[in-house]
Short mmCIF file of C-alpha atoms in Angstrom, two decimals:
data_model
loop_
_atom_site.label_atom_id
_atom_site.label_comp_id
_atom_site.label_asym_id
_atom_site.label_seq_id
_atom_site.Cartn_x
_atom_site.Cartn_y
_atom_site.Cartn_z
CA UNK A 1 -54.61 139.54 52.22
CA UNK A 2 -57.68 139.98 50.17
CA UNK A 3 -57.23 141.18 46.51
CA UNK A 4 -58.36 144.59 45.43
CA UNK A 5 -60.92 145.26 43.71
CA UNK A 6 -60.74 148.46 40.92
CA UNK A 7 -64.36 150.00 40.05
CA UNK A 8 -64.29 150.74 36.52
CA UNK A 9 -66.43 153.58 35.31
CA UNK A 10 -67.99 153.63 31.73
CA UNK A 11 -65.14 155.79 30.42
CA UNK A 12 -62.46 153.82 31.67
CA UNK A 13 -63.73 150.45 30.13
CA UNK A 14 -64.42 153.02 26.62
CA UNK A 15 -61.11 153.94 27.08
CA UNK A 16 -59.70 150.20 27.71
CA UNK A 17 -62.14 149.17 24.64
CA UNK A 18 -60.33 151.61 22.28
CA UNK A 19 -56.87 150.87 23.31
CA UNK A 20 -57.58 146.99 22.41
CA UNK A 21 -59.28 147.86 19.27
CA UNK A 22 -56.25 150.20 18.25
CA UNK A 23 -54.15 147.75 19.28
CA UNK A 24 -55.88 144.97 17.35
CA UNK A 25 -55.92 146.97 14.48
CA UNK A 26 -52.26 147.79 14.42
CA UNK A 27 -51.06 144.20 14.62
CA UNK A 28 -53.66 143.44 11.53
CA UNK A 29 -51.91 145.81 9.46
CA UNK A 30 -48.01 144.78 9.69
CA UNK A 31 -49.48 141.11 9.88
CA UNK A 32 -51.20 142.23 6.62
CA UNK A 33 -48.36 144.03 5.30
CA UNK A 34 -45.67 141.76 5.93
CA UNK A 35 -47.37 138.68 4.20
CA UNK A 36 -49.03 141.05 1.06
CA UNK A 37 -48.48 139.27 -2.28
CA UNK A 38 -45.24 140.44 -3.98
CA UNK A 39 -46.02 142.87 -7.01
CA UNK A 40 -43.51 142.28 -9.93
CA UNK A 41 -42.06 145.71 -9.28
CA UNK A 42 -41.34 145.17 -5.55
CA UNK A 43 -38.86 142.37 -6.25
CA UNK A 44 -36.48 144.94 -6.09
CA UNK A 45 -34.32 144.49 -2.74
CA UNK A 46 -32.92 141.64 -1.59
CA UNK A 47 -32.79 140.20 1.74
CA UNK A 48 -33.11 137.21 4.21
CA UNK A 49 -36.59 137.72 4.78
CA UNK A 50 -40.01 136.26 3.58
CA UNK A 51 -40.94 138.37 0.48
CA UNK A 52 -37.21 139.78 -0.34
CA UNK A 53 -35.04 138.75 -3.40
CA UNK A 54 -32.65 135.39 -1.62
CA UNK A 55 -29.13 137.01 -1.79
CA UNK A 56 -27.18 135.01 -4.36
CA UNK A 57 -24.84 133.02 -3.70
CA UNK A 58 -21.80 130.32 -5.19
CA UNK A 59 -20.43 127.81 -3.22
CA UNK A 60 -18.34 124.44 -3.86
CA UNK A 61 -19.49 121.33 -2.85
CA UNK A 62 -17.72 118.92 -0.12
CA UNK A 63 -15.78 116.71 -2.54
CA UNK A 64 -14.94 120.68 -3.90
CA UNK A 65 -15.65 118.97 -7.46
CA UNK A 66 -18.92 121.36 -8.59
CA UNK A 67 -19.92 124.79 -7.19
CA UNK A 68 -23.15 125.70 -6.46
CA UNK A 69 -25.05 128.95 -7.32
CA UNK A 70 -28.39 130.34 -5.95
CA UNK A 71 -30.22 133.13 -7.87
CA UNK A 72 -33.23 133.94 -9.71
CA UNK A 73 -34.77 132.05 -12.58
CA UNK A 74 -33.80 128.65 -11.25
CA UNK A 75 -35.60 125.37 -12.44
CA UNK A 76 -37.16 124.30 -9.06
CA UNK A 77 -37.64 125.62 -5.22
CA UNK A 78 -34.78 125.56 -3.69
CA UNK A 79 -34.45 124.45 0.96
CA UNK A 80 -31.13 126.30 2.07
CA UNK A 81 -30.05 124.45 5.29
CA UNK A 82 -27.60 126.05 7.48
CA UNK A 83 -26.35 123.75 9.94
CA UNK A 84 -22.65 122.07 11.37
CA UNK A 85 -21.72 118.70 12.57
CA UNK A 86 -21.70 119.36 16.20
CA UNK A 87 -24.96 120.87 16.57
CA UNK A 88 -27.51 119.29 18.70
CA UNK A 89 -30.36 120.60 16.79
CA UNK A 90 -28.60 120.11 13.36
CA UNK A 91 -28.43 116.28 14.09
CA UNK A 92 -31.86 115.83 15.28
CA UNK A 93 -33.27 116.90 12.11
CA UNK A 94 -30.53 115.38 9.64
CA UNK A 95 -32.99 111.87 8.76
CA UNK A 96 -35.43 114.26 8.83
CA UNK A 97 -34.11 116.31 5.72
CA UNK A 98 -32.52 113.09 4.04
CA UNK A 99 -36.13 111.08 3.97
CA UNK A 100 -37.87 114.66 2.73
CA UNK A 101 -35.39 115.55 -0.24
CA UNK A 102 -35.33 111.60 -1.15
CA UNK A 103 -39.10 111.61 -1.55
CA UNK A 104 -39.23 115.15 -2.84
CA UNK A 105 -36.04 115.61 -5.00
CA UNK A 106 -38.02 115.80 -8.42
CA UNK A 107 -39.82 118.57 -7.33
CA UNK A 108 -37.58 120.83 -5.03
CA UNK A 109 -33.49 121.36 -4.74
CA UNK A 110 -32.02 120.87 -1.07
CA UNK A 111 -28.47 122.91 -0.13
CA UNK A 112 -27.00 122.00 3.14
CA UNK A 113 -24.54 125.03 3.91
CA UNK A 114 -22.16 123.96 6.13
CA UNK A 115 -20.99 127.09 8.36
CA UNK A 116 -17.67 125.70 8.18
CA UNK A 117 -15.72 128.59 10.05
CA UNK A 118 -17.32 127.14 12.73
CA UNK A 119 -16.89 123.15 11.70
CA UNK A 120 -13.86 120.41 10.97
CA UNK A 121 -14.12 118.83 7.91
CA UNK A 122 -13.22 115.70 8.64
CA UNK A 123 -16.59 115.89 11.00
CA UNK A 124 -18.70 117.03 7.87
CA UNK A 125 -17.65 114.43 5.67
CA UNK A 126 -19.03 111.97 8.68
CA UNK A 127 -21.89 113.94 9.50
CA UNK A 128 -22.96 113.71 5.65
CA UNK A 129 -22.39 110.01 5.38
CA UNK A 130 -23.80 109.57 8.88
CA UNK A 131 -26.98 110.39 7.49
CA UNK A 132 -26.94 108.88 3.94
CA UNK A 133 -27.46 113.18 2.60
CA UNK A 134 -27.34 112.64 -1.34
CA UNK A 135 -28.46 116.60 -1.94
CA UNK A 136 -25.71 118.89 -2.47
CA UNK A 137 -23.35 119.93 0.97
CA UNK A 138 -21.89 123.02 0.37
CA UNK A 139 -19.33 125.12 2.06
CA UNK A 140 -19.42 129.08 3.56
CA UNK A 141 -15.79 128.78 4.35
CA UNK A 142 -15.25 132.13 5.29
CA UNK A 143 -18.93 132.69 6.53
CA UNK A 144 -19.90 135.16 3.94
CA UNK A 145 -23.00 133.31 2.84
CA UNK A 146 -24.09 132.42 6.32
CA UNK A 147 -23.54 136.43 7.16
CA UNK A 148 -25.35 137.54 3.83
CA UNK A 149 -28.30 135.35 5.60
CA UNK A 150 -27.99 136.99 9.15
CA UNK A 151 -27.81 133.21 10.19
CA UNK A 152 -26.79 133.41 14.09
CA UNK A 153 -29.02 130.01 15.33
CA UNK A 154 -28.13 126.63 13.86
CA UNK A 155 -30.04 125.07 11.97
CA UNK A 156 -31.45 128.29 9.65
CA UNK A 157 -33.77 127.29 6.89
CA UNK A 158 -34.83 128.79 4.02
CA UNK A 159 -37.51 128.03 1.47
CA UNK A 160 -36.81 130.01 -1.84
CA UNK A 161 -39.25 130.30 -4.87
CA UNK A 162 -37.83 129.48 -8.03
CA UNK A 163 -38.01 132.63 -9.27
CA UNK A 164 -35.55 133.77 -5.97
CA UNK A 165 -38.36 135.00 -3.85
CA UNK A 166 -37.89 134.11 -0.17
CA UNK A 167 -40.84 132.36 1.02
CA UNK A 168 -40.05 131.27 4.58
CA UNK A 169 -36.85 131.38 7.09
CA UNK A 170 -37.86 128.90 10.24
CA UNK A 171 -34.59 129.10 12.88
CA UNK A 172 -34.25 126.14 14.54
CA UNK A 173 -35.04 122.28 13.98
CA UNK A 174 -37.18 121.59 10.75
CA UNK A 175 -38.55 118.60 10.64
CA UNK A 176 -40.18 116.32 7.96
CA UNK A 177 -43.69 117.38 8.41
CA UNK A 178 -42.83 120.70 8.81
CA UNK A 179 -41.13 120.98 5.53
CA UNK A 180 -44.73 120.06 4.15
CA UNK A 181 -46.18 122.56 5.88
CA UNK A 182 -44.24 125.49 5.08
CA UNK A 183 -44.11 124.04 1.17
CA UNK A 184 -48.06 123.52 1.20
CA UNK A 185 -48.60 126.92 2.55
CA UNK A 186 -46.67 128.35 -0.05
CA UNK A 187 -47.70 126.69 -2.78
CA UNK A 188 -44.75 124.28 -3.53
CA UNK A 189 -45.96 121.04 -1.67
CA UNK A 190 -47.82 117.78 -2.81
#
């Protein structure tokens, strides 16, 4: 069956033009719009998006001996990690955050937030040693913090200004390099 062939006339290819170019210049604005610089008085809202205030948080650690508290006006960057022991994904990239935050841990804070609704803890105390993790592993217990995040993939990661700004969310495996990427980009790398 041979294909068909559509004459275009000079008004349909105008037309077809101007639809692209709209189109073009539609997706230029909310690209432009949702990566604007943040003015000091939009720091307003908070949210789990790039460019929102990171909802606070306070969690305890795994040996539940020091709790844990994410807000503005901290000292460094901070990586939240949402992940759990039997996650696929979450394994793959565990070396991967352990070599980053050993070589990095001067510069930027790393939080591993355990979804632990969804985990054992016997499995997150060998998950953690597993992997050698020396940054802090927190607990969402109840899921509250993990909710407050919309987290629904594992692993969720967020890189958070130390003033609180959101800077990037990246769902799925992060690895090493990646990290350095997203930090470069935003100003927080090497």
């Amino acid at each position: 069956m041979a294909g068909c062939k559509i004459k275009m006339t000079k008004a349909i290819k105008e037309r077809c033009f101007m639809a692209v170019a709209f189109l073009l210049s539609f997706l230029v604005t909310v690209w432009m719009n949702i990566h604007k610089p943040i003015e000091a008085s939009e720091k307003k809202e908070s949210a789990p998006l790039p460019n929102f205030i990171a909802p606070p948080f306070s969690l305890d650690n795994l040996q539940n001996t020091r709790t844990f508290t994410l807000g503005a006006d901290m000292k460094k960057p901070v990586i939240v990690n949402f992940w759990a022991s039997w996650c696929p994904p979450c394994q793959s990239e565990a070396p991967e955050l352990a070599a980053y935050y050993n070589k990095n841990k001067e510069k930027i804070n790393l939080y591993a937030v355990n979804v632990t609704k969804n985990d054992r803890l016997r499995e997150v105390r060998d998950f953690s040693k597993k992997y050698r993790w020396t940054f802090p592993i927190l607990l969402d217990r109840d899921g509250t913090v993990s909710d407050r995040y919309w987290v629904t993939t594992l692993p969720t990661t967020f890189l958070i200004s130390k003033d609180g700004i959101i800077l990037d969310r990246h769902i799925g495996y992060i690895g090493r390099y990646q990290l350095y990427h997203y930090l470069n980009h935003s100003g927080l790398g090497e």
